[in-house]
mmCIF file of C-alpha atoms in Angstrom:
data_model
loop_
_atom_site.group_PDB
_atom_site.id
_atom_site.type_symbol
_atom_site.label_atom_id
_atom_site.label_comp_id
_atom_site.label_asym_id
_atom_site.label_seq_id
_atom_site.Cartn_x
_atom_site.Cartn_y
_atom_site.Cartn_z
ATOM 1 C CA UNK A 8 114.224 96.594 97.202
ATOM 2 C CA UNK A 9 110.757 98.260 96.115
ATOM 3 C CA UNK A 10 109.636 95.170 94.773
ATOM 4 C CA UNK A 11 110.437 93.290 97.950
ATOM 5 C CA UNK A 12 108.533 95.720 99.893
ATOM 6 C CA UNK A 13 105.551 95.214 97.493
ATOM 7 C CA UNK A 14 105.744 91.626 97.886
ATOM 8 C CA UNK A 15 105.916 91.619 101.659
ATOM 9 C CA UNK A 16 102.981 94.095 101.988
ATOM 10 C CA UNK A 17 100.689 91.784 99.700
ATOM 11 C CA UNK A 18 101.437 89.060 101.954
ATOM 12 C CA UNK A 19 99.569 90.766 104.876
ATOM 13 C CA UNK A 20 96.634 92.694 103.096
ATOM 14 C CA UNK A 21 95.036 91.514 99.505
ATOM 15 C CA UNK A 22 91.994 93.461 98.154
ATOM 16 C CA UNK A 23 91.477 94.393 101.906
ATOM 17 C CA UNK A 24 87.917 96.137 102.578
ATOM 18 C CA UNK A 25 88.122 98.457 105.841
ATOM 19 C CA UNK A 26 85.277 98.925 108.238
ATOM 20 C CA UNK A 27 85.856 102.165 110.095
ATOM 21 C CA UNK A 28 86.190 104.495 107.238
ATOM 22 C CA UNK A 29 89.532 103.036 105.492
ATOM 23 C CA UNK A 30 90.640 101.481 108.815
ATOM 24 C CA UNK A 31 90.017 97.967 110.294
ATOM 25 C CA UNK A 32 87.952 98.152 113.293
ATOM 26 C CA UNK A 33 90.180 95.673 114.938
ATOM 27 C CA UNK A 34 92.977 93.057 114.548
ATOM 28 C CA UNK A 35 92.793 89.248 114.922
ATOM 29 C CA UNK A 36 90.067 86.897 116.110
ATOM 30 C CA UNK A 37 89.919 88.002 119.702
ATOM 31 C CA UNK A 38 89.806 91.663 118.985
ATOM 32 C CA UNK A 39 87.525 91.709 115.935
ATOM 33 C CA UNK A 40 85.075 89.440 118.274
ATOM 34 C CA UNK A 41 85.115 92.088 120.804
ATOM 35 C CA UNK A 42 84.186 94.810 118.343
ATOM 36 C CA UNK A 43 87.581 96.213 118.273
ATOM 37 C CA UNK A 44 87.570 97.474 122.018
ATOM 38 C CA UNK A 45 90.678 96.803 123.613
ATOM 39 C CA UNK A 46 92.211 100.246 124.782
ATOM 40 C CA UNK A 47 91.199 99.406 128.437
ATOM 41 C CA UNK A 48 90.608 95.630 128.061
ATOM 42 C CA UNK A 49 93.654 93.817 126.768
ATOM 43 C CA UNK A 50 92.051 90.267 126.448
ATOM 44 C CA UNK A 51 94.820 89.390 123.856
ATOM 45 C CA UNK A 52 98.115 90.660 122.663
ATOM 46 C CA UNK A 53 96.921 91.713 118.933
ATOM 47 C CA UNK A 54 94.063 93.879 120.370
ATOM 48 C CA UNK A 55 96.724 95.831 122.745
ATOM 49 C CA UNK A 56 99.507 96.058 120.554
ATOM 50 C CA UNK A 57 96.793 97.803 118.073
ATOM 51 C CA UNK A 58 95.035 100.018 120.002
ATOM 52 C CA UNK A 59 96.971 100.840 123.375
ATOM 53 C CA UNK A 60 100.737 99.794 123.500
ATOM 54 C CA UNK A 61 100.486 100.530 127.634
ATOM 55 C CA UNK A 62 98.247 97.707 127.921
ATOM 56 C CA UNK A 63 100.705 94.991 126.950
ATOM 57 C CA UNK A 64 102.146 95.228 130.461
ATOM 58 C CA UNK A 65 99.423 92.832 131.839
ATOM 59 C CA UNK A 66 101.026 89.865 129.794
ATOM 60 C CA UNK A 67 103.906 87.741 131.520
ATOM 61 C CA UNK A 68 106.144 85.451 129.346
ATOM 62 C CA UNK A 69 106.357 85.162 125.664
ATOM 63 C CA UNK A 70 103.532 85.035 123.550
ATOM 64 C CA UNK A 71 102.733 84.874 119.831
ATOM 65 C CA UNK A 72 99.443 85.508 118.093
ATOM 66 C CA UNK A 73 98.642 84.588 114.551
ATOM 67 C CA UNK A 74 95.574 84.859 112.622
ATOM 68 C CA UNK A 75 94.002 84.485 109.296
ATOM 69 C CA UNK A 76 90.567 85.568 108.086
ATOM 70 C CA UNK A 77 88.418 85.323 104.702
ATOM 71 C CA UNK A 78 86.882 88.900 104.155
ATOM 72 C CA UNK A 79 83.698 89.221 101.646
ATOM 73 C CA UNK A 80 82.344 92.632 100.735
ATOM 74 C CA UNK A 81 79.326 93.480 98.543
ATOM 75 C CA UNK A 82 79.326 97.188 97.442
ATOM 76 C CA UNK A 83 76.751 98.519 95.066
ATOM 77 C CA UNK A 84 77.162 101.656 92.871
ATOM 78 C CA UNK A 85 74.245 103.370 91.139
ATOM 79 C CA UNK A 86 74.068 106.697 89.278
ATOM 80 C CA UNK A 87 71.326 108.591 87.475
ATOM 81 C CA UNK A 88 72.026 111.297 84.870
ATOM 82 C CA UNK A 89 69.471 113.404 82.537
ATOM 83 C CA UNK A 90 69.016 112.718 78.957
ATOM 84 C CA UNK A 91 66.731 113.885 76.292
ATOM 85 C CA UNK A 92 64.428 111.002 76.698
ATOM 86 C CA UNK A 93 64.356 111.458 80.298
ATOM 87 C CA UNK A 94 66.532 110.062 83.433
ATOM 88 C CA UNK A 95 69.084 107.332 82.754
ATOM 89 C CA UNK A 96 69.517 105.112 85.719
ATOM 90 C CA UNK A 97 71.493 101.746 86.628
ATOM 91 C CA UNK A 98 73.171 99.790 89.467
ATOM 92 C CA UNK A 99 77.070 97.933 89.071
ATOM 93 C CA UNK A 100 77.898 95.271 91.473
ATOM 94 C CA UNK A 101 81.458 94.836 92.527
ATOM 95 C CA UNK A 102 83.247 91.863 90.993
ATOM 96 C CA UNK A 103 86.219 92.013 93.425
ATOM 97 C CA UNK A 104 87.361 88.533 94.556
ATOM 98 C CA UNK A 105 87.192 87.728 98.498
ATOM 99 C CA UNK A 106 90.332 88.932 100.458
ATOM 100 C CA UNK A 107 92.852 87.052 102.991
ATOM 101 C CA UNK A 108 93.720 88.846 105.934
ATOM 102 C CA UNK A 109 96.627 87.492 108.254
ATOM 103 C CA UNK A 110 98.013 89.257 111.136
ATOM 104 C CA UNK A 111 101.250 88.781 113.424
ATOM 105 C CA UNK A 112 101.854 89.764 117.097
ATOM 106 C CA UNK A 113 104.430 89.051 119.778
ATOM 107 C CA UNK A 114 104.982 90.236 123.417
ATOM 108 C CA UNK A 115 107.665 89.412 125.956
ATOM 109 C CA UNK A 116 107.571 90.311 129.449
ATOM 110 C CA UNK A 117 109.291 88.749 132.590
ATOM 111 C CA UNK A 118 107.263 87.952 135.654
ATOM 112 C CA UNK A 119 107.764 90.856 138.058
ATOM 113 C CA UNK A 120 109.450 93.046 135.622
ATOM 114 C CA UNK A 121 108.412 96.547 135.071
ATOM 115 C CA UNK A 122 109.147 96.093 131.246
ATOM 116 C CA UNK A 123 107.107 94.761 128.483
ATOM 117 C CA UNK A 124 108.311 94.298 124.797
ATOM 118 C CA UNK A 125 105.943 93.598 121.582
ATOM 119 C CA UNK A 126 106.361 93.410 117.789
ATOM 120 C CA UNK A 127 103.603 93.260 115.236
ATOM 121 C CA UNK A 128 102.818 93.131 111.666
ATOM 122 C CA UNK A 129 99.084 94.174 110.751
ATOM 123 C CA UNK A 130 96.904 94.904 107.930
ATOM 124 C CA UNK A 131 95.523 97.949 109.243
ATOM 125 C CA UNK A 132 93.897 99.853 106.533
ATOM 126 C CA UNK A 133 92.505 99.530 102.835
ATOM 127 C CA UNK A 134 89.814 99.744 100.206
ATOM 128 C CA UNK A 135 89.174 98.490 96.870
ATOM 129 C CA UNK A 136 86.074 98.089 94.080
ATOM 130 C CA UNK A 137 85.845 96.640 90.801
ATOM 131 C CA UNK A 138 82.832 97.874 89.026
ATOM 132 C CA UNK A 139 82.897 96.527 85.441
ATOM 133 C CA UNK A 140 82.061 98.831 82.342
ATOM 134 C CA UNK A 141 78.294 99.118 81.864
ATOM 135 C CA UNK A 142 75.925 100.283 79.221
ATOM 136 C CA UNK A 143 72.943 100.784 81.794
ATOM 137 C CA UNK A 144 74.689 102.350 84.755
ATOM 138 C CA UNK A 145 75.811 106.100 83.584
ATOM 139 C CA UNK A 146 78.890 106.245 85.759
ATOM 140 C CA UNK A 147 80.202 102.919 84.331
ATOM 141 C CA UNK A 148 79.568 103.762 80.988
ATOM 142 C CA UNK A 149 82.929 103.829 78.597
ATOM 143 C CA UNK A 150 84.879 107.049 79.112
ATOM 144 C CA UNK A 151 84.257 107.967 75.258
ATOM 145 C CA UNK A 152 80.468 108.199 76.413
ATOM 146 C CA UNK A 153 81.290 110.320 79.525
ATOM 147 C CA UNK A 154 81.518 107.665 82.147
ATOM 148 C CA UNK A 155 84.360 105.983 83.971
ATOM 149 C CA UNK A 156 84.359 102.740 82.514
ATOM 150 C CA UNK A 157 85.668 99.917 84.317
ATOM 151 C CA UNK A 158 86.035 101.535 88.059
ATOM 152 C CA UNK A 159 88.800 99.751 89.802
ATOM 153 C CA UNK A 160 90.766 100.551 92.830
ATOM 154 C CA UNK A 161 93.030 98.739 95.342
ATOM 155 C CA UNK A 162 94.493 100.334 98.435
ATOM 156 C CA UNK A 163 96.383 98.507 101.060
ATOM 157 C CA UNK A 164 98.508 99.478 104.192
ATOM 158 C CA UNK A 165 100.697 97.242 106.078
ATOM 159 C CA UNK A 166 101.974 98.656 109.371
ATOM 160 C CA UNK A 167 104.665 97.104 111.628
ATOM 161 C CA UNK A 168 106.100 98.177 114.734
ATOM 162 C CA UNK A 169 108.011 97.832 118.276
ATOM 163 C CA UNK A 170 105.960 98.166 121.406
ATOM 164 C CA UNK A 171 107.290 98.961 124.930
ATOM 165 C CA UNK A 172 105.482 99.328 128.218
ATOM 166 C CA UNK A 173 106.650 100.301 131.530
ATOM 167 C CA UNK A 174 104.912 100.015 134.730
ATOM 168 C CA UNK A 175 104.894 103.167 136.915
ATOM 169 C CA UNK A 176 102.954 101.100 139.660
ATOM 170 C CA UNK A 177 101.185 98.228 140.345
ATOM 171 C CA UNK A 178 97.943 100.056 138.679
ATOM 172 C CA UNK A 179 99.370 102.322 136.127
ATOM 173 C CA UNK A 180 101.517 101.532 132.892
ATOM 174 C CA UNK A 181 102.669 103.614 129.883
ATOM 175 C CA UNK A 182 103.728 102.413 126.529
ATOM 176 C CA UNK A 183 105.118 103.940 123.354
ATOM 177 C CA UNK A 184 105.144 102.047 119.909
ATOM 178 C CA UNK A 185 107.038 103.798 116.695
ATOM 179 C CA UNK A 186 105.455 102.551 113.549
ATOM 180 C CA UNK A 187 106.613 101.918 109.862
ATOM 181 C CA UNK A 188 104.233 101.697 106.942
ATOM 182 C CA UNK A 189 104.100 100.390 103.547
ATOM 183 C CA UNK A 190 101.087 101.166 101.387
ATOM 184 C CA UNK A 191 100.094 100.206 97.596
ATOM 185 C CA UNK A 192 97.597 102.366 95.534
ATOM 186 C CA UNK A 193 96.098 101.233 92.115
ATOM 187 C CA UNK A 194 93.451 103.374 90.278
ATOM 188 C CA UNK A 195 91.819 102.533 86.993
ATOM 189 C CA UNK A 196 90.880 105.267 85.979
ATOM 190 C CA UNK A 197 93.241 107.530 87.952
ATOM 191 C CA UNK A 198 91.393 110.761 88.965
ATOM 192 C CA UNK A 199 94.236 112.350 90.554
ATOM 193 C CA UNK A 200 95.803 112.700 86.958
ATOM 194 C CA UNK A 201 94.928 115.426 84.581
ATOM 195 C CA UNK A 202 92.747 114.101 81.897
ATOM 196 C CA UNK A 203 93.354 114.530 78.162
ATOM 197 C CA UNK A 204 90.997 114.031 75.194
ATOM 198 C CA UNK A 205 91.416 110.346 75.800
ATOM 199 C CA UNK A 206 89.858 110.804 79.357
ATOM 200 C CA UNK A 207 91.624 109.673 82.492
ATOM 201 C CA UNK A 208 94.519 106.978 82.548
ATOM 202 C CA UNK A 209 95.025 103.938 84.270
ATOM 203 C CA UNK A 210 97.908 103.459 86.714
ATOM 204 C CA UNK A 211 100.566 101.094 87.765
ATOM 205 C CA UNK A 212 100.340 99.771 91.347
ATOM 206 C CA UNK A 213 102.476 102.425 93.133
ATOM 207 C CA UNK A 214 104.025 102.117 96.490
ATOM 208 C CA UNK A 215 104.767 104.788 99.308
ATOM 209 C CA UNK A 216 106.271 104.159 102.796
ATOM 210 C CA UNK A 217 105.164 106.068 105.710
ATOM 211 C CA UNK A 218 106.014 106.653 109.574
ATOM 212 C CA UNK A 219 104.576 107.541 112.922
ATOM 213 C CA UNK A 220 103.878 106.264 116.198
ATOM 214 C CA UNK A 221 101.527 105.632 119.180
ATOM 215 C CA UNK A 222 101.583 106.608 123.010
ATOM 216 C CA UNK A 223 99.432 105.209 125.773
ATOM 217 C CA UNK A 224 98.455 104.831 129.438
ATOM 218 C CA UNK A 225 96.498 101.948 131.020
ATOM 219 C CA UNK A 226 95.114 101.929 134.613
ATOM 220 C CA UNK A 227 93.805 98.669 136.354
ATOM 221 C CA UNK A 228 92.793 98.186 140.258
ATOM 222 C CA UNK A 229 92.299 95.106 142.420
ATOM 223 C CA UNK A 230 88.175 95.229 142.042
ATOM 224 C CA UNK A 231 88.550 94.978 137.993
ATOM 225 C CA UNK A 232 88.229 98.197 136.830
ATOM 226 C CA UNK A 233 90.166 99.449 133.900
ATOM 227 C CA UNK A 234 90.821 102.588 131.756
ATOM 228 C CA UNK A 235 93.033 103.393 129.118
ATOM 229 C CA UNK A 236 93.850 106.015 126.485
ATOM 230 C CA UNK A 237 95.745 106.187 123.425
ATOM 231 C CA UNK A 238 97.084 108.523 120.472
ATOM 232 C CA UNK A 239 98.251 107.348 117.105
ATOM 233 C CA UNK A 240 99.974 110.070 115.327
ATOM 234 C CA UNK A 241 99.035 111.026 111.529
ATOM 235 C CA UNK A 242 101.322 108.510 109.873
ATOM 236 C CA UNK A 243 103.384 110.608 106.995
ATOM 237 C CA UNK A 244 103.630 109.107 103.834
ATOM 238 C CA UNK A 245 105.913 109.625 100.998
ATOM 239 C CA UNK A 246 103.980 110.374 97.551
ATOM 240 C CA UNK A 247 102.588 107.640 95.453
ATOM 241 C CA UNK A 248 104.270 108.146 92.078
ATOM 242 C CA UNK A 249 101.859 106.987 89.373
ATOM 243 C CA UNK A 250 102.787 105.973 85.906
ATOM 244 C CA UNK A 251 99.745 106.587 83.772
ATOM 245 C CA UNK A 252 98.447 105.000 80.446
ATOM 246 C CA UNK A 253 95.711 106.456 78.389
ATOM 247 C CA UNK A 254 93.115 104.866 76.338
ATOM 248 C CA UNK A 255 95.080 106.289 73.153
ATOM 249 C CA UNK A 256 98.218 104.613 74.583
ATOM 250 C CA UNK A 257 99.888 108.011 75.506
ATOM 251 C CA UNK A 258 101.474 108.204 78.982
ATOM 252 C CA UNK A 259 102.199 110.521 81.870
ATOM 253 C CA UNK A 260 103.266 110.709 85.383
ATOM 254 C CA UNK A 261 101.967 112.463 88.500
ATOM 255 C CA UNK A 262 102.346 112.098 92.252
ATOM 256 C CA UNK A 263 99.531 112.136 94.919
ATOM 257 C CA UNK A 264 100.050 111.924 98.850
ATOM 258 C CA UNK A 265 97.581 110.386 101.060
ATOM 259 C CA UNK A 266 98.439 110.070 104.679
ATOM 260 C CA UNK A 267 96.948 107.974 107.358
ATOM 261 C CA UNK A 268 94.922 109.946 110.028
ATOM 262 C CA UNK A 269 95.788 110.410 113.407
ATOM 263 C CA UNK A 270 93.361 108.523 115.896
ATOM 264 C CA UNK A 271 92.202 109.103 119.650
ATOM 265 C CA UNK A 272 91.120 106.276 121.616
ATOM 266 C CA UNK A 273 89.344 106.155 125.070
ATOM 267 C CA UNK A 274 88.644 102.933 126.832
ATOM 268 C CA UNK A 275 86.708 101.670 129.814
ATOM 269 C CA UNK A 276 86.864 97.887 130.935
ATOM 270 C CA UNK A 277 85.483 95.640 133.554
ATOM 271 C CA UNK A 278 86.750 92.039 134.587
ATOM 272 C CA UNK A 279 85.696 89.513 137.238
ATOM 273 C CA UNK A 280 86.146 85.668 137.250
ATOM 274 C CA UNK A 281 83.099 85.100 134.778
ATOM 275 C CA UNK A 282 83.010 88.190 132.513
ATOM 276 C CA UNK A 283 85.119 90.691 130.653
ATOM 277 C CA UNK A 284 83.517 93.890 129.495
ATOM 278 C CA UNK A 285 85.039 96.729 127.040
ATOM 279 C CA UNK A 286 83.881 99.892 125.846
ATOM 280 C CA UNK A 287 85.931 101.979 123.391
ATOM 281 C CA UNK A 288 85.471 105.326 121.753
ATOM 282 C CA UNK A 289 87.455 106.935 118.864
ATOM 283 C CA UNK A 290 88.072 109.553 116.941
ATOM 284 C CA UNK A 291 89.699 109.388 113.323
ATOM 285 C CA UNK A 292 90.961 112.713 112.385
ATOM 286 C CA UNK A 293 90.251 112.618 108.544
ATOM 287 C CA UNK A 294 89.531 116.274 108.007
ATOM 288 C CA UNK A 295 93.219 117.516 109.183
ATOM 289 C CA UNK A 296 94.988 114.547 106.883
ATOM 290 C CA UNK A 297 96.288 115.083 103.579
ATOM 291 C CA UNK A 298 94.853 113.346 100.886
ATOM 292 C CA UNK A 299 91.470 113.405 102.827
ATOM 293 C CA UNK A 300 90.860 116.969 103.754
ATOM 294 C CA UNK A 301 90.901 118.536 100.275
ATOM 295 C CA UNK A 302 88.487 118.007 97.656
ATOM 296 C CA UNK A 303 87.360 119.473 94.244
ATOM 297 C CA UNK A 304 89.214 119.846 91.037
ATOM 298 C CA UNK A 305 92.550 121.245 90.051
ATOM 299 C CA UNK A 306 92.979 124.019 87.531
ATOM 300 C CA UNK A 307 93.702 121.102 84.961
ATOM 301 C CA UNK A 308 90.680 118.774 86.089
ATOM 302 C CA UNK A 309 92.336 116.456 88.545
ATOM 303 C CA UNK A 310 90.758 115.294 91.619
ATOM 304 C CA UNK A 311 92.542 117.005 94.743
ATOM 305 C CA UNK A 312 91.132 114.533 97.458
ATOM 306 C CA UNK A 313 88.327 112.713 99.300
ATOM 307 C CA UNK A 314 87.115 115.669 101.342
ATOM 308 C CA UNK A 315 86.302 113.272 104.251
ATOM 309 C CA UNK A 316 85.094 114.709 107.574
ATOM 310 C CA UNK A 317 86.110 113.375 111.213
ATOM 311 C CA UNK A 318 84.612 110.005 111.993
ATOM 312 C CA UNK A 319 83.669 108.555 115.263
ATOM 313 C CA UNK A 320 83.788 104.876 116.221
ATOM 314 C CA UNK A 321 82.079 103.088 119.125
ATOM 315 C CA UNK A 322 82.980 99.691 120.040
ATOM 316 C CA UNK A 323 81.536 97.350 122.469
ATOM 317 C CA UNK A 324 82.610 93.760 123.300
ATOM 318 C CA UNK A 325 81.805 91.127 125.997
ATOM 319 C CA UNK A 326 83.510 87.750 126.833
ATOM 320 C CA UNK A 327 81.709 85.204 129.110
ATOM 321 C CA UNK A 328 84.283 82.690 130.796
ATOM 322 C CA UNK A 329 81.742 80.642 132.721
ATOM 323 C CA UNK A 330 82.197 77.638 130.502
ATOM 324 C CA UNK A 331 85.448 75.827 131.213
ATOM 325 C CA UNK A 332 88.012 76.117 128.375
ATOM 326 C CA UNK A 333 85.421 77.682 126.099
ATOM 327 C CA UNK A 334 85.395 81.701 126.288
ATOM 328 C CA UNK A 335 82.390 83.144 124.425
ATOM 329 C CA UNK A 336 82.612 86.719 122.975
ATOM 330 C CA UNK A 337 80.102 89.366 121.302
ATOM 331 C CA UNK A 338 81.107 92.568 120.045
ATOM 332 C CA UNK A 339 79.462 95.480 118.322
ATOM 333 C CA UNK A 340 80.960 98.333 116.309
ATOM 334 C CA UNK A 341 79.141 101.890 115.281
ATOM 335 C CA UNK A 342 80.856 104.061 112.802
ATOM 336 C CA UNK A 343 79.731 107.487 111.765
ATOM 337 C CA UNK A 344 80.186 108.039 107.860
ATOM 338 C CA UNK A 345 83.202 110.373 107.084
ATOM 339 C CA UNK A 346 81.943 110.901 103.430
ATOM 340 C CA UNK A 347 79.767 113.950 103.136
ATOM 341 C CA UNK A 348 76.790 113.213 100.983
ATOM 342 C CA UNK A 349 77.548 116.375 98.912
ATOM 343 C CA UNK A 350 80.997 114.869 98.090
ATOM 344 C CA UNK A 351 79.931 111.101 97.626
ATOM 345 C CA UNK A 352 80.944 111.329 93.927
ATOM 346 C CA UNK A 353 84.692 112.014 94.972
ATOM 347 C CA UNK A 354 84.708 108.675 97.009
ATOM 348 C CA UNK A 355 83.068 106.119 94.186
ATOM 349 C CA UNK A 356 86.438 104.146 94.474
ATOM 350 C CA UNK A 357 86.535 103.974 98.350
ATOM 351 C CA UNK A 358 83.151 103.287 99.479
ATOM 352 C CA UNK A 359 83.694 103.429 103.180
ATOM 353 C CA UNK A 360 80.089 103.338 104.382
ATOM 354 C CA UNK A 361 79.791 100.595 107.006
ATOM 355 C CA UNK A 362 77.925 101.846 109.817
ATOM 356 C CA UNK A 363 76.700 98.986 111.923
ATOM 357 C CA UNK A 364 78.973 95.768 112.621
ATOM 358 C CA UNK A 365 78.014 92.624 114.629
ATOM 359 C CA UNK A 366 80.542 89.971 115.899
ATOM 360 C CA UNK A 367 80.211 86.516 117.586
ATOM 361 C CA UNK A 368 83.280 84.537 118.580
ATOM 362 C CA UNK A 369 84.865 82.002 121.023
ATOM 363 C CA UNK A 370 88.039 80.457 121.978
ATOM 364 C CA UNK A 371 89.250 76.841 122.748
ATOM 365 C CA UNK A 372 91.922 76.406 125.213
ATOM 366 C CA UNK A 373 93.576 73.260 124.265
ATOM 367 C CA UNK A 374 96.095 73.761 127.140
ATOM 368 C CA UNK A 375 97.642 76.299 129.129
ATOM 369 C CA UNK A 376 99.935 77.592 126.390
ATOM 370 C CA UNK A 377 97.701 76.921 123.145
ATOM 371 C CA UNK A 378 94.502 78.803 122.390
ATOM 372 C CA UNK A 379 92.424 78.461 119.254
ATOM 373 C CA UNK A 380 90.144 81.604 118.399
ATOM 374 C CA UNK A 381 87.243 82.021 116.156
ATOM 375 C CA UNK A 382 85.142 84.838 114.977
ATOM 376 C CA UNK A 383 82.335 85.656 112.582
ATOM 377 C CA UNK A 384 81.619 89.192 111.534
ATOM 378 C CA UNK A 385 78.654 90.753 109.435
ATOM 379 C CA UNK A 386 78.156 94.550 108.631
ATOM 380 C CA UNK A 387 75.996 96.841 106.969
ATOM 381 C CA UNK A 388 75.745 100.371 105.784
ATOM 382 C CA UNK A 389 72.684 102.328 107.017
ATOM 383 C CA UNK A 390 71.016 102.878 103.769
ATOM 384 C CA UNK A 391 73.066 104.577 100.849
ATOM 385 C CA UNK A 392 75.814 107.422 100.840
ATOM 386 C CA UNK A 393 74.470 109.563 97.796
ATOM 387 C CA UNK A 394 75.096 113.068 96.358
ATOM 388 C CA UNK A 395 75.192 114.863 93.063
ATOM 389 C CA UNK A 396 77.672 114.068 89.865
ATOM 390 C CA UNK A 397 80.182 116.506 89.128
ATOM 391 C CA UNK A 398 82.175 117.482 85.941
ATOM 392 C CA UNK A 399 85.320 119.765 85.868
ATOM 393 C CA UNK A 400 84.265 120.753 82.369
ATOM 394 C CA UNK A 401 81.150 122.522 84.115
ATOM 395 C CA UNK A 402 83.082 124.077 86.972
ATOM 396 C CA UNK A 403 83.062 127.780 87.067
ATOM 397 C CA UNK A 404 82.880 130.771 89.483
ATOM 398 C CA UNK A 405 79.119 130.075 90.636
ATOM 399 C CA UNK A 406 79.672 126.152 90.651
ATOM 400 C CA UNK A 407 83.233 125.131 91.662
ATOM 401 C CA UNK A 408 82.581 121.464 91.539
ATOM 402 C CA UNK A 409 80.676 121.680 88.290
ATOM 403 C CA UNK A 410 77.227 119.864 89.295
ATOM 404 C CA UNK A 411 75.553 118.011 86.713
ATOM 405 C CA UNK A 412 72.090 118.792 86.964
ATOM 406 C CA UNK A 413 69.462 116.414 88.103
ATOM 407 C CA UNK A 414 72.199 113.646 88.478
ATOM 408 C CA UNK A 415 72.760 111.496 91.505
ATOM 409 C CA UNK A 416 75.499 108.850 92.612
ATOM 410 C CA UNK A 417 74.827 106.371 95.457
ATOM 411 C CA UNK A 418 76.634 103.402 96.813
ATOM 412 C CA UNK A 419 76.056 101.042 99.711
ATOM 413 C CA UNK A 420 77.846 98.003 101.179
ATOM 414 C CA UNK A 421 77.584 94.906 103.521
ATOM 415 C CA UNK A 422 80.549 92.809 104.319
ATOM 416 C CA UNK A 423 80.862 89.394 106.184
ATOM 417 C CA UNK A 424 84.053 87.545 107.724
ATOM 418 C CA UNK A 425 85.372 84.315 109.255
ATOM 419 C CA UNK A 426 88.446 84.191 110.865
ATOM 420 C CA UNK A 427 90.714 81.706 113.000
ATOM 421 C CA UNK A 428 93.628 82.453 115.159
ATOM 422 C CA UNK A 429 96.095 80.693 117.502
ATOM 423 C CA UNK A 430 97.752 82.379 120.756
ATOM 424 C CA UNK A 431 100.685 80.348 122.030
ATOM 425 C CA UNK A 432 102.928 80.643 125.025
ATOM 426 C CA UNK A 433 106.325 79.901 124.626
#
């Protein structure tokens, strides 16, 4: 059963790089092209299913949405350490392959009914890097020389769920969506395990399952103004159970718990015959989430967590409908950086530093039932995230993290994506 769940998860998210911390900023070609804004502007079913279950109440009949995208990321990792001959610095470039991003959504609602139902399977979260072993970048030098060696990570999370919306009136709807999650995590080396004289071990691809839910409310009036709000609970996960292998072929086991943070979303929308406008604000509660709130070293030298702070996300989107059968879309997303500079060292395997993302998309209506959608996405970090390097062997009462004097680690990233999707009314 465990192997089957892992295979299903891999079908939906492969080496996924997230955009808003370790969350994807949107889902599907339409929602991504609107910058992820959908809490109060349900242009398509995928965006409504992800950000506000109450908003699926605007759809009538049966609609299926299928999307697949090619995602490309280019992280860079740099570090500096002191040596007797002066500072040693180097930079590594990620060599991880491009990612395939599929998603599926379905909504059903009878005309004039107060009830609307939905189902979905989305890749909603992930991170991953592959920085090769290096003789010039101190952080990627072999473990026998004090570095991490080949630094590899691969985290993927699939979320499935059922959604239900109820119309309280012509203008107001409420919605609820229970969620079930599957996540896999692989770390090479594994800093959540205790090191030995052979250094930190590598892990298997461990799996964890989780659950949570989402509630929402949606309002629209006859003048085209819309409001929406939703709350997605913290997703409670089982432990990742790691089977570790050290460089000397000894082995060990350890567990690590990493939940998915709670997300608050507020949205405003406006629509008329020519345009749809959307604005979303999100608060991602990393500081209260197990696996992200703690940081530093355990008594045995294992890393306790990332130490991320809460993140804010602003999403803007516009759709122009003035060209027959060819809606045009633009979107912008701004993310604050959840990584504290002084704790940048603990997130070298999860370089979640994207700040500004731009999207351009369009649709083509083949018929009243079939619509093709496409989006191009480009995003960059605002400079580098950087901080000191730490060593548990140097940790003490006056310096609990063990700062390596005159050291520095930094990373930055840019991403791009092409995605196609179809929406079909049965």
